[in-house]
Every structure is written in C-alpha cells, then in structure tokens.
Tab-separated table of C-alpha atoms and ligand atoms in Angstrom:
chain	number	residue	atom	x	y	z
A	7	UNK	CA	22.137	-13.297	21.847
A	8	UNK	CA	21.935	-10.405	19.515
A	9	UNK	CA	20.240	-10.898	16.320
A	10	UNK	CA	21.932	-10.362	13.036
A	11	UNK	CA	19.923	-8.001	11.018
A	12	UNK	CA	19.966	-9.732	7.177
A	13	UNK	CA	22.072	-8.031	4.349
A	14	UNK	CA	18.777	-6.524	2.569
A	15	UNK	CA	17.796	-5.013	5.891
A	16	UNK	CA	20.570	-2.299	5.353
A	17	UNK	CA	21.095	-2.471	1.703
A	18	UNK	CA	20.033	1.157	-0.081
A	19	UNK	CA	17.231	0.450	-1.960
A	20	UNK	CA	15.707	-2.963	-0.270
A	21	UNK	CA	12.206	-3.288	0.677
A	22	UNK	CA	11.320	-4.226	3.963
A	23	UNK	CA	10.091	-7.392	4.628
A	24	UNK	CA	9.158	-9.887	7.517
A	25	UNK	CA	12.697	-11.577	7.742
A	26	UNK	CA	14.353	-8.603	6.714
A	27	UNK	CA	13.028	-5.745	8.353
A	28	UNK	CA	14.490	-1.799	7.966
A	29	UNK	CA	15.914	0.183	10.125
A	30	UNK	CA	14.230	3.402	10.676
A	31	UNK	CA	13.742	6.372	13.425
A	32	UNK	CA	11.963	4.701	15.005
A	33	UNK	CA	12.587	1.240	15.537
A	34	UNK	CA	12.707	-1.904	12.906
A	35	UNK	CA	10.049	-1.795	10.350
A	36	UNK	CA	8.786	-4.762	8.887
A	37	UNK	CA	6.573	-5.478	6.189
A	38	UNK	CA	3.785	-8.389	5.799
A	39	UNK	CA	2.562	-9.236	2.129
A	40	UNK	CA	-0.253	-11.788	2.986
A	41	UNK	CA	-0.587	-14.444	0.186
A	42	UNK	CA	-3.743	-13.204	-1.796
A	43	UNK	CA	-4.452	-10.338	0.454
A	44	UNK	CA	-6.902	-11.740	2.335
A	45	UNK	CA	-8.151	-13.199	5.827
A	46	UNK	CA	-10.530	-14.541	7.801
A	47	UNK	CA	-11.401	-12.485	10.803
A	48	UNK	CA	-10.266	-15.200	13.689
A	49	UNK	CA	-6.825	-14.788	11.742
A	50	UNK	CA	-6.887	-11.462	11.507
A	51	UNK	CA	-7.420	-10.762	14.997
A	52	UNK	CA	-4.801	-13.016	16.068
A	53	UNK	CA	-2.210	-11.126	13.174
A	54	UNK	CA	-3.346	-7.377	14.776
A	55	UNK	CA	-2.614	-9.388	18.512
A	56	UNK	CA	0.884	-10.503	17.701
A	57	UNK	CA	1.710	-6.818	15.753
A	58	UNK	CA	0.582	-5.220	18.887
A	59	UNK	CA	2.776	-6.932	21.432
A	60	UNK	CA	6.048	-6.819	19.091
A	61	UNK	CA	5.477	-3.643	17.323
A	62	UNK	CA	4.516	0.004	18.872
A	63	UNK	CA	1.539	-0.435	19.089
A	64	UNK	CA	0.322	0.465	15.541
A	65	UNK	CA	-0.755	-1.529	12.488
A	66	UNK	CA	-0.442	0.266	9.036
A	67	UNK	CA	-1.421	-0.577	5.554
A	68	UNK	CA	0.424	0.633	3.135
A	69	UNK	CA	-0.203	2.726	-0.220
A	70	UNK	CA	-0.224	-0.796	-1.887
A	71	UNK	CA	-1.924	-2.945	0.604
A	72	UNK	CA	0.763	-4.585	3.072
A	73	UNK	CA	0.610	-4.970	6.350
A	74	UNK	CA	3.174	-2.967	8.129
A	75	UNK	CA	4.735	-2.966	11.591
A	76	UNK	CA	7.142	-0.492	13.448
A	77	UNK	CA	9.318	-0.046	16.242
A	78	UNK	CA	10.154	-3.402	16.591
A	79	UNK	CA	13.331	-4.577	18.620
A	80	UNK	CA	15.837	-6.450	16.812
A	81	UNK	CA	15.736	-9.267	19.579
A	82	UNK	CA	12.679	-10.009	18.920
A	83	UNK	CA	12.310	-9.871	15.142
A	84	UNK	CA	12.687	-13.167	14.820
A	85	UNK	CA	10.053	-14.420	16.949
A	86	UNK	CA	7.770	-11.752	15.660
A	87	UNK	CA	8.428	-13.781	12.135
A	88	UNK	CA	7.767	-17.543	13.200
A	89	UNK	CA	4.696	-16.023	15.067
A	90	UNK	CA	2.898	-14.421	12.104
A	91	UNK	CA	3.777	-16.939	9.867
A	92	UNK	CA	2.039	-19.483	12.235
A	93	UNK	CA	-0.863	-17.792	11.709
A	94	UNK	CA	-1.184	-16.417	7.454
A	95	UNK	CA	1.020	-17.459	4.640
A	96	UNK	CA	3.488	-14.484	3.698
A	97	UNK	CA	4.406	-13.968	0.075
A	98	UNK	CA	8.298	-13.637	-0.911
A	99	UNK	CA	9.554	-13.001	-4.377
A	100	UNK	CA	8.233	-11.010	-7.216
A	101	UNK	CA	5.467	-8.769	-6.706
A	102	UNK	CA	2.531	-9.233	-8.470
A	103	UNK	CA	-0.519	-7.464	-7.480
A	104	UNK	CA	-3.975	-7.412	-8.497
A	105	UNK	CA	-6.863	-5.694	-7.407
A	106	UNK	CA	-8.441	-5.945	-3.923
A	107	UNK	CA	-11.626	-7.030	-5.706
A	108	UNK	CA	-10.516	-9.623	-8.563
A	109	UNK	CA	-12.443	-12.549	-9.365
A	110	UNK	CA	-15.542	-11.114	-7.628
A	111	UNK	CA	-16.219	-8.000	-9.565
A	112	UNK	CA	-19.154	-7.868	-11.714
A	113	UNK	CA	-17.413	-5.208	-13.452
A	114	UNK	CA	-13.837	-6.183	-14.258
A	115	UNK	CA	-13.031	-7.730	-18.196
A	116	UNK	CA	-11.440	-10.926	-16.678
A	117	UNK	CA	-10.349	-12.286	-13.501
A	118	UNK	CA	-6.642	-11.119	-13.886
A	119	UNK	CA	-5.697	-13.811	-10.826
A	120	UNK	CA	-4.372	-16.877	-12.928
A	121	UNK	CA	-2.564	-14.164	-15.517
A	122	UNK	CA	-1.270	-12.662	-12.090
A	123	UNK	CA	-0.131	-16.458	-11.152
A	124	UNK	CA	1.417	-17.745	-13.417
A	125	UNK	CA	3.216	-14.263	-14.328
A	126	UNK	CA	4.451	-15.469	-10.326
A	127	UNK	CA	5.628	-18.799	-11.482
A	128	UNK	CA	7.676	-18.154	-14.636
A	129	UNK	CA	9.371	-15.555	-12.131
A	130	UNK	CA	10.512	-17.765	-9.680
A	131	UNK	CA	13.541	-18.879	-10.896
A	132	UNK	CA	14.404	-15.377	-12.059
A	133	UNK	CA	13.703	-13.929	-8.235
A	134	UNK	CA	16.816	-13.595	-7.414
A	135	UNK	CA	18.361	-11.485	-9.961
A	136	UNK	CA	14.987	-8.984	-10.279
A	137	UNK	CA	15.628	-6.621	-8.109
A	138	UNK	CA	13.392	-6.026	-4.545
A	139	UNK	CA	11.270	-3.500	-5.973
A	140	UNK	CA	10.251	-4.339	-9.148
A	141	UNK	CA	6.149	-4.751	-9.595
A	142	UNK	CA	4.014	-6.287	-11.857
A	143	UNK	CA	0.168	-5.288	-11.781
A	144	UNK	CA	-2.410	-7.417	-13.344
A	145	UNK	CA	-5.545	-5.659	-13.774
A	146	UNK	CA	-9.064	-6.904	-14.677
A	147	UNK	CA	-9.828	-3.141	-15.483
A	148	UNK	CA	-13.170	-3.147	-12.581
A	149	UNK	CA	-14.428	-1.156	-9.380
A	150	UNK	CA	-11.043	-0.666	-7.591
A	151	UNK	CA	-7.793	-0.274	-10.504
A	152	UNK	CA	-4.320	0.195	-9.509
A	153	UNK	CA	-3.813	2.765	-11.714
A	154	UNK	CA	-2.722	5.219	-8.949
A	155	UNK	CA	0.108	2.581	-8.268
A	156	UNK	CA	3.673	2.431	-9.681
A	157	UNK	CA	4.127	-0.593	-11.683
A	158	UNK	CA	7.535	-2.141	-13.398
A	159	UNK	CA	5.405	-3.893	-16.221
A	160	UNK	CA	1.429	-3.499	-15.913
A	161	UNK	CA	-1.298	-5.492	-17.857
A	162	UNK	CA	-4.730	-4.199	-18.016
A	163	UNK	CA	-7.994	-6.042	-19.188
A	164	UNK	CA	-9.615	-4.379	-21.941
A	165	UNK	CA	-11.972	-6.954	-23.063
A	166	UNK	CA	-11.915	-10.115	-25.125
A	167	UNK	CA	-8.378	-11.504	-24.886
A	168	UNK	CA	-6.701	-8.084	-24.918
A	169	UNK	CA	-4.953	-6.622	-22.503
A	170	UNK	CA	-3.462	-2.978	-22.419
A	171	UNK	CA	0.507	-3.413	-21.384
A	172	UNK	CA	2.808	-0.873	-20.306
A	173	UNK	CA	6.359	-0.368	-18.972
A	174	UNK	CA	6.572	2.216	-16.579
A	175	UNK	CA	4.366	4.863	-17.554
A	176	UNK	CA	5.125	3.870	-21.061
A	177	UNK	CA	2.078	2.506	-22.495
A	178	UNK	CA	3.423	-0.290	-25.347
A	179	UNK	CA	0.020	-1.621	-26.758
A	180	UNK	CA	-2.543	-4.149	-26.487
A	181	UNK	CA	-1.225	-7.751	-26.515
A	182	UNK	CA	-3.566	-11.387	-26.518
A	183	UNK	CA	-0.334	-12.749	-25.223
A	184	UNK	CA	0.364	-11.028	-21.635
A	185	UNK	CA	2.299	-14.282	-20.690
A	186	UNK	CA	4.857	-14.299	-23.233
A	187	UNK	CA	5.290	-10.660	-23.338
A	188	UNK	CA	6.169	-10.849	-18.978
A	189	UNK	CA	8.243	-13.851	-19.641
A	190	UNK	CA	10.315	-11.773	-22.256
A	191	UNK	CA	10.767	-8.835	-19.897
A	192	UNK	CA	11.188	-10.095	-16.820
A	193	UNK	CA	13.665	-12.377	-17.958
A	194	UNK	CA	15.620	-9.015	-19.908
A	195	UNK	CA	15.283	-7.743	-16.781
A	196	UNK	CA	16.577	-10.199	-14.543
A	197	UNK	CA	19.669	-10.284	-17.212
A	198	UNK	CA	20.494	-6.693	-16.465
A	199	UNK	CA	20.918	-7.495	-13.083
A	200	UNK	CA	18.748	-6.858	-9.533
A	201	UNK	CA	19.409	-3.095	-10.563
A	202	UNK	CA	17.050	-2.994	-13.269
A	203	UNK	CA	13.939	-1.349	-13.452
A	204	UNK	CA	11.204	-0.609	-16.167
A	205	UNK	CA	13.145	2.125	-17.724
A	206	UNK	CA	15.576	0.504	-18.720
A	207	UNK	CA	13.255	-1.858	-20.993
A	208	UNK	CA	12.933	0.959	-23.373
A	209	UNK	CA	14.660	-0.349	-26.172
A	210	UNK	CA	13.023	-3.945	-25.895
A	211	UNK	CA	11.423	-4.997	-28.738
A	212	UNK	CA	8.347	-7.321	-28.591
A	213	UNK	CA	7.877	-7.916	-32.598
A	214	UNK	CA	4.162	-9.209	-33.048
A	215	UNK	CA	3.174	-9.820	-29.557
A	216	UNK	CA	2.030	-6.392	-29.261
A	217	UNK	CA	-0.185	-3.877	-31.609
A	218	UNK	CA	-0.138	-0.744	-31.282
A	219	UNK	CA	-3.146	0.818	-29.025
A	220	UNK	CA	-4.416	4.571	-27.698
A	221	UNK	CA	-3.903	5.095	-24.058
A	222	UNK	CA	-6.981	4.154	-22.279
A	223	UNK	CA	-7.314	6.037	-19.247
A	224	UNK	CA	-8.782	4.125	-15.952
A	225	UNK	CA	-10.563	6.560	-13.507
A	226	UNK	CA	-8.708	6.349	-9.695
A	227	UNK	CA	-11.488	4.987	-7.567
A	228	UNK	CA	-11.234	4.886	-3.987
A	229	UNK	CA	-11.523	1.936	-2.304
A	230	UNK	CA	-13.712	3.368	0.706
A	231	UNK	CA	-17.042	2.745	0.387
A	232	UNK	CA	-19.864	0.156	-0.741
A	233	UNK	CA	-19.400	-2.179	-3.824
A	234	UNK	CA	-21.074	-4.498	-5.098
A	235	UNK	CA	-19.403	-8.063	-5.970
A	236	UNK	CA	-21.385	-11.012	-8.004
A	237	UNK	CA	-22.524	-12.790	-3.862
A	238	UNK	CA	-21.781	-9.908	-1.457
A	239	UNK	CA	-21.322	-6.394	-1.163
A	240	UNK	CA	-17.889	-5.588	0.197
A	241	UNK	CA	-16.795	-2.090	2.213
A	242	UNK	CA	-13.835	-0.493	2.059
A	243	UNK	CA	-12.780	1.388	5.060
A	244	UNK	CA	-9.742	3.961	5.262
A	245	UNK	CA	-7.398	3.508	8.323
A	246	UNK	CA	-6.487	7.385	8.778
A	247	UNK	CA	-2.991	8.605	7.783
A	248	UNK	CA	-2.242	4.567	6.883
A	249	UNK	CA	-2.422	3.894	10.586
A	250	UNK	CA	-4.895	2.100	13.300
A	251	UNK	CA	-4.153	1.408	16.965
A	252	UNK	CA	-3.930	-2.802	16.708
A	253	UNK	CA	-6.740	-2.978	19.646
A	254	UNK	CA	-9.333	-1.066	16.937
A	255	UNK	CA	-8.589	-3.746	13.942
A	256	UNK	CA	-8.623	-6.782	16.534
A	257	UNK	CA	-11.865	-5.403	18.240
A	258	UNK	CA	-13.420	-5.652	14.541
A	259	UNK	CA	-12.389	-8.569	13.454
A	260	UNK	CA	-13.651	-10.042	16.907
A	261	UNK	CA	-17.231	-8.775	16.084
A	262	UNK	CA	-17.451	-9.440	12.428
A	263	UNK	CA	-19.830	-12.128	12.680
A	264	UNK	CA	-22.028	-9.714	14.058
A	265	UNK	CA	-21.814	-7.351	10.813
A	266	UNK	CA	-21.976	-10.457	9.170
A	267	UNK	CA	-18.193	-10.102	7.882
A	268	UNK	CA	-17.035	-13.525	6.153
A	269	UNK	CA	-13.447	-11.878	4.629
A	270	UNK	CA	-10.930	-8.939	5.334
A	271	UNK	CA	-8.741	-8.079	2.039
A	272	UNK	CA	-6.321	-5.172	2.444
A	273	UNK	CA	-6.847	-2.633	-0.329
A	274	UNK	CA	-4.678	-0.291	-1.915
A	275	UNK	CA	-4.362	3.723	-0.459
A	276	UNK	CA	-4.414	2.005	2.656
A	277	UNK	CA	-7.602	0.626	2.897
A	278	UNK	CA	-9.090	-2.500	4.700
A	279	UNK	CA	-12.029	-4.043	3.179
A	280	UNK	CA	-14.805	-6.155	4.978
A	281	UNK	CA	-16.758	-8.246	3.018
A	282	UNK	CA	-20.321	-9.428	3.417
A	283	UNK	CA	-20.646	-6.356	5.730
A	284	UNK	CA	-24.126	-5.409	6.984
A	285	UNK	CA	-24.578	-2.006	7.621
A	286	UNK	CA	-24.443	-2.191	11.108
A	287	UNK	CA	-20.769	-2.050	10.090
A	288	UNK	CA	-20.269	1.606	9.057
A	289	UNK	CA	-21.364	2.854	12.784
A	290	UNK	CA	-18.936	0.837	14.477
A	291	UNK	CA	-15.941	1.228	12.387
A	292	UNK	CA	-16.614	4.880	12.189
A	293	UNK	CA	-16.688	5.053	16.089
A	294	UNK	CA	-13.210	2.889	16.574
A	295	UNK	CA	-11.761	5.393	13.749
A	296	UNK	CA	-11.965	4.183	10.365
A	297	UNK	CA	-12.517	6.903	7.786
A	298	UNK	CA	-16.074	5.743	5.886
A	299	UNK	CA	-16.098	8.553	3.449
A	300	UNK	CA	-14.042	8.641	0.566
A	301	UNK	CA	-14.419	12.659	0.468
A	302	UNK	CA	-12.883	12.966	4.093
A	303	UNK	CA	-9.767	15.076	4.101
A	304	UNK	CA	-8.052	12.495	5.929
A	305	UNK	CA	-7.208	10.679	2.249
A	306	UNK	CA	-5.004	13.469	1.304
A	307	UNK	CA	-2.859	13.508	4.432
A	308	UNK	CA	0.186	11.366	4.961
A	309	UNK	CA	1.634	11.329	8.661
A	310	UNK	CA	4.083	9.675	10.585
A	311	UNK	CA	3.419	8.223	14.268
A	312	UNK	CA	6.047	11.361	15.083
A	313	UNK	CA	6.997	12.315	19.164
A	314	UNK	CA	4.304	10.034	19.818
A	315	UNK	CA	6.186	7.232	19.490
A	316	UNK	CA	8.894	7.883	17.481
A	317	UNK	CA	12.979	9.059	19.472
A	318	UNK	CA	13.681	11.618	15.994
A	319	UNK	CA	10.132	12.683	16.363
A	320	UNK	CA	9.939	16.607	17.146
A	321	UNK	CA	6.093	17.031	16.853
A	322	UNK	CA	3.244	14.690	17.446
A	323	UNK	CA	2.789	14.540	13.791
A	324	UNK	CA	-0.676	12.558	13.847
A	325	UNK	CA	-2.002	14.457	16.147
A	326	UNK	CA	-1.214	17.508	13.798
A	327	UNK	CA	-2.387	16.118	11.126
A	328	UNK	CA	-5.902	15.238	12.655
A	329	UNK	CA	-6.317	18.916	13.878
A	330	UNK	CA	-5.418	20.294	10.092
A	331	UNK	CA	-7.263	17.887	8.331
A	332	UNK	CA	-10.409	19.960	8.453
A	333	UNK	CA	-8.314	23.114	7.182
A	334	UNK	CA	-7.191	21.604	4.150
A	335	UNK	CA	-8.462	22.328	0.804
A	336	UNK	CA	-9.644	20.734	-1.743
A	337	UNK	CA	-7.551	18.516	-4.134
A	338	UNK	CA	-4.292	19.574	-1.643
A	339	UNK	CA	-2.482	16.864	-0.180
A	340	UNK	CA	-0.480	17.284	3.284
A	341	UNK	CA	2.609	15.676	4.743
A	342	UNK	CA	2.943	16.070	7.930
A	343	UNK	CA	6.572	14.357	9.324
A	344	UNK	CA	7.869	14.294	12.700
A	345	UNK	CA	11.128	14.892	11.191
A	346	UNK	CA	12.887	15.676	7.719
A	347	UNK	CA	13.118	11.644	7.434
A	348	UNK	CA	9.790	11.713	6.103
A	349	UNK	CA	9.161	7.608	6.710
A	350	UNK	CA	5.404	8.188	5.747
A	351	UNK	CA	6.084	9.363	2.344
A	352	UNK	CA	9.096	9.591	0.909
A	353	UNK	CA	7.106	11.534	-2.465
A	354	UNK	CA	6.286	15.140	-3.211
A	355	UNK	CA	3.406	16.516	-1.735
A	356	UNK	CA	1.247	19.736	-2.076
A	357	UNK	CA	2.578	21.122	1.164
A	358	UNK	CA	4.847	19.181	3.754
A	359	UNK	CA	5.541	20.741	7.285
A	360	UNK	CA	8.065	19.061	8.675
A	361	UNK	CA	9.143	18.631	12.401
A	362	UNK	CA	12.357	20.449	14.054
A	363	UNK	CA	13.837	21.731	17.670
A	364	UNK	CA	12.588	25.131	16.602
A	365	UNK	CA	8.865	24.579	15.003
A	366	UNK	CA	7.625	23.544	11.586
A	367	UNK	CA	9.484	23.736	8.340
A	368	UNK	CA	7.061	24.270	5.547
A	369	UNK	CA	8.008	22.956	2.085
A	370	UNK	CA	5.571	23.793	-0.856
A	371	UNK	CA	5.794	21.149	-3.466
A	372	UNK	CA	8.464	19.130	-2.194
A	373	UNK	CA	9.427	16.346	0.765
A	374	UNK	CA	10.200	16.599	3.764
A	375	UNK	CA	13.947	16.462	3.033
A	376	UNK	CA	13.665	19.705	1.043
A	377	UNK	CA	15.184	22.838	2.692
A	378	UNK	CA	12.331	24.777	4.156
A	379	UNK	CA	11.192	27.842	2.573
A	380	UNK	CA	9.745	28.961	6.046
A	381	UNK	CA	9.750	28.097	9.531
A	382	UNK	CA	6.066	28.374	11.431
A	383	UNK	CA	4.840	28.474	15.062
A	384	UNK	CA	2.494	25.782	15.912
A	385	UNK	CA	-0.192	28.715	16.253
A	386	UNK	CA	0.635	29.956	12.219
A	387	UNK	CA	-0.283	26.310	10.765
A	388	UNK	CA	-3.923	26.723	10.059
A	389	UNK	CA	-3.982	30.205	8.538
A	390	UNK	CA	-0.777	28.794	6.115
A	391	UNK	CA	-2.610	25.519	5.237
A	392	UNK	CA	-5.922	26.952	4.357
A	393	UNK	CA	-4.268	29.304	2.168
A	394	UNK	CA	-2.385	26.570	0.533
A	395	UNK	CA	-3.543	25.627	-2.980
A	396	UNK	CA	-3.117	22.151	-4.685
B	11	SF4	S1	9.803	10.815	9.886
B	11	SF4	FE1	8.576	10.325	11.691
B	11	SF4	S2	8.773	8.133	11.987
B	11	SF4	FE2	10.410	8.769	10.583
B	11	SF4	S3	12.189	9.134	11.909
B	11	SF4	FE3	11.149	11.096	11.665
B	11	SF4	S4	9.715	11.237	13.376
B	11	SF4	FE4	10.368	9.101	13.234
C-alpha cells in the first residue's frame, strides 16, 4: 500500500515536518522539533538509531535547531513517525523558540521559558489559521541569542520587566506586557489568514503596551564552545556543513556517561550541545568529526550531501566543501550545492558554486538558482575561492 503524502507535504511554502515530510532531490525530508530541545543520551542514541535505518544515513541540525532527516521512502514515512515519537515528544503548532541555554544561564535577564509557554498556549487555538512558518523568539538576552535567526514577532529581555519587541526586523519598543502584545498580533495575524507574515503587521497599533525604545544590538555568539551555566558547564559542538553520519552522534551519546554528559540540547547554527561535559569530551568529538572551534572555516560553509547520496547530485558537494574549507577567507561564506536546487540553503551567500553535467557554476553574491557568471574546472576552485572576498 502506497502512502499518501499529506496536503502540506506539497503545498509551496510548508515546512517540513515529521507527518508531513517534503519532497526533495533527494528523497523525503522530514523535520523533528523535539519538545524543549533537549534529551537524554539513552534517547538520543536510540533517535540517531531509528534516523539511520529510515533516512540516508545522515542526521542534520538545522540553522534553528531541528532535527532533520533525508532520503526517506514514502513507504516508510509513516513508521519512521510512530517510531520517533515512541521515543521523544515532537512539538506541532506555533513555533516558539528560545535559546539553547534558557533557564540555566547565569547571564540571561529572565528565564524567557514560561513567556515562551504561554505565548504557545494562547496560540493554540489560533494554529490553524497562522501560517507554517511563522516564529516567535523569546529571548532572555544571555550567552547564546537568536539574534542571527528570522523571527515573525521577537521579545528580548532587557532587564526588570522589560522586554525589547520587534516585528520582523522592525524593532517596535520595550513593552512590561510581552503577553498581551503576542496575543494582539498573533491573533491579527491569524485573522489575515495562514498567509500572513510579520510584514504585514506594520500598521498594527499597540496604544500603551509599548514605549518607544533605541535598538539594542545583541552580539551573534556562537554556540561552539565552553559556557558556563549556574550547576554545569555545557559545550557546544558544530556538526560540519549541518550534517553528521548517525553512527558518530549515537557513538556519543553511548559514551556520555563517560564525559560525564547528563543532557544533549540542539542549538541554533546547527549545533549540538552536551552538558555537564568533562573535557575528555572535546578529544573525542573532535576525532568522530564535530567542529570544536568556533573560528573553523567549516561555520561559514553550507553544503548539501550532493552525488554522494543525492540522484540530482552532480558533484560530491561535501566532499568539496571539506577540501575548500581551508581556502576560504575570512568573514566569506561558501555554498557549495550538488545542484542549482540548493536544499542546504536556499539564502544568498558570499560565493555559491553550484553543481552541473559540465563543472561548477560560480555565483558571486547570489544562490544557487542564480545564472552563473562562470563555469570552473574542478582544478580552478581553489585559486577562485581564495581570491573571493566577503
Ligand atoms: S541541492 Fe543537493 S540535495 Fe538538493 S537536489 Fe541538488 S544535489 Fe540533491
């Protein structure tokens, strides 16, 4: 029996999810937002087990800290559903995200969790005319912000009862009443239909609920490293181009009670953090693959799984991508895309070389879609790249 892919699936715009996954080149895609963000390490080395023998092979965390699986078959996406949901709760509805660190940072103005909760409640019966993609981000303003993530409506902790609130990059104000304030725009939202996004809030008028306020600018902080939390210290650790063989994140979660590991969160840029981590930590994960260095080049490159695993693929993108990292400069990002789908990043990027029958097309400034403003032999890459300026 074939299964029916659902509506959202297909529909233009739609997120993936686990009981709707997307079709892409290669394969169904399907996305896993675990409740909270976090896990124990026997769950999470079941979850990496069960992605492995549905998916291709490959786990990925996403720019905003889902779990996500490719090159799944659609008879068995429904099994692959009951199967992870046997082992972590999955969220559904709006999303509301808060940092990997919140209500454990020394550092942050508040815990932004119950704002970020109840923000989830008073959308619930709204849910199902918001549409898929709109966010809400609750910050407590600490170690790790989410500044460097898109946001519908955003609330940031500024201290006391304040709390900074934007739509879109719009920044509105301050405001001691966040709840009110997301009650009034969600619901204006969810009036204008599952179409609606931030933008077109403009005209929305909040009256006293918000005072007027100078942008306050959060430094981007990436999540790979040490920090400190009020009990442990947790470390972040970067899965390269978004992507780790399953076997590498199950063979770490399997030893984590010998680095002393009581919690996994996923983290935003595609990060995995371990906390409670003894040092003995960084040696391993560095030899299974993790990056440990926020510096390494590897940050600024976005890569799909290309020939490697991928029908549309026309160059083993990763592999690429690993060879150029230590080419690229400084403050230059990289694209490199099996094809001119670009499924690892559908944004602009310093340069992009995309995959074709012929060689690489190299787009300055653009995606992968882009024409090409030149095609390159395999052997012209590196000279092009370190030449390239961000
Ligand atoms: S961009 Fe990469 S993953 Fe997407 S279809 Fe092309 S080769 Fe496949």
């Amino acid at each position: 029996m074939s299964y029916a892919l659902p509506i959202a699936a297909q529909r233009r715009g739609a997120c993936p999810t686990l009981d709707a996954p997307m079709q892409t080149g290669d394969g169904l895609l399907a996305r896993i937002r675990l409740a909270g963000g976090r896990i124990d390490p026997i769950r999470l080395e079941r979850l990496a087990s069960i992605c492995g023998t549905y998916g291709n092979g490959v786990i990925e965390i996403t720019a905003r800290g889902n779990l996500q699986v490719r090159g799944l078959g659609e008879a068995v996406v429904s099994r692959f559903a009951r199967d992870v949901r046997d082992v972590v709760a999955v969220e559904t509805g709006l999303v509301v995200e808060v940092p990997p660190l919140a209500g454990d940072d020394p550092l942050e103005f508040v815990d932004p969790r119950p704002l970020a909760a109840a923000i989830k409640e008073l959308s619930a019966p709204l849910a199902a005319r918001l549409g898929p993609k709109v966010t809400v981000v609750v910050d407590g303003n600490g170690q790790i912000g989410l500044e460097a993530l898109k946001a519908d409506l955003r609330f940031v902790a500024v201290g006391g009862d304040r709390w900074l609130i934007s739509v879109g990059a719009e920044l509105l104000g301050t405001t001691s009443q966040p709840l009110d304030c997301a009650r009034i725009m969600l619901t204006a939202l969810a009036n204008l239909g599952p179409l609606a996004r931030a933008t077109d809030l403009r005209d929305l008028d909040l009256g006293d609920l918000v005072q007027p306020s100078a942008p306050v600018r959060q430094p981007v902080t990436s999540p790979i490293g040490k920090f400190q939390l009020h009990r442990h210290d947790v470390t972040g650790l970067g899965l390269p181009f978004g992507a780790m063989a399953w076997e590498s994140i199950a063979a770490l979660a399997e030893d984590a009670w010998r680095f002393g590991i009581s919690e996994f969160r996923l983290g935003p840029h595609h990060s995995l953090l371990a906390v409670g981590a003894d040092d003995s930590l960084l040696a391993e994960a560095a030899q299974v693959g993790f990056i440990m260095d926020p510096r390494d080049p590897r940050t600024r490159i976005r890569a799909c799984i290309g020939s490697a695993g991928c029908a549309s693929g026309h160059i083993a993108a990763r592999s690429d991508a690993a060879r150029l990292a230590l080419l690229l400069p400084a403050n230059t990002s990289l694209h490199v895309s099996g094809c001119a789908k670009g499924c690892a990043h559908p944004g602009v990027s310093d340069v992009t070389l995309v995959g074709r029958s012929d060689g690489y097309g190299l787009v300055i400034h653009g995606r992968a879609s882009d024409t090409p403003q030149a095609l390159l032999r395999a052997d012209q890459l590196g000279a092009v790249l370190a030449g390239a300026q961000g």
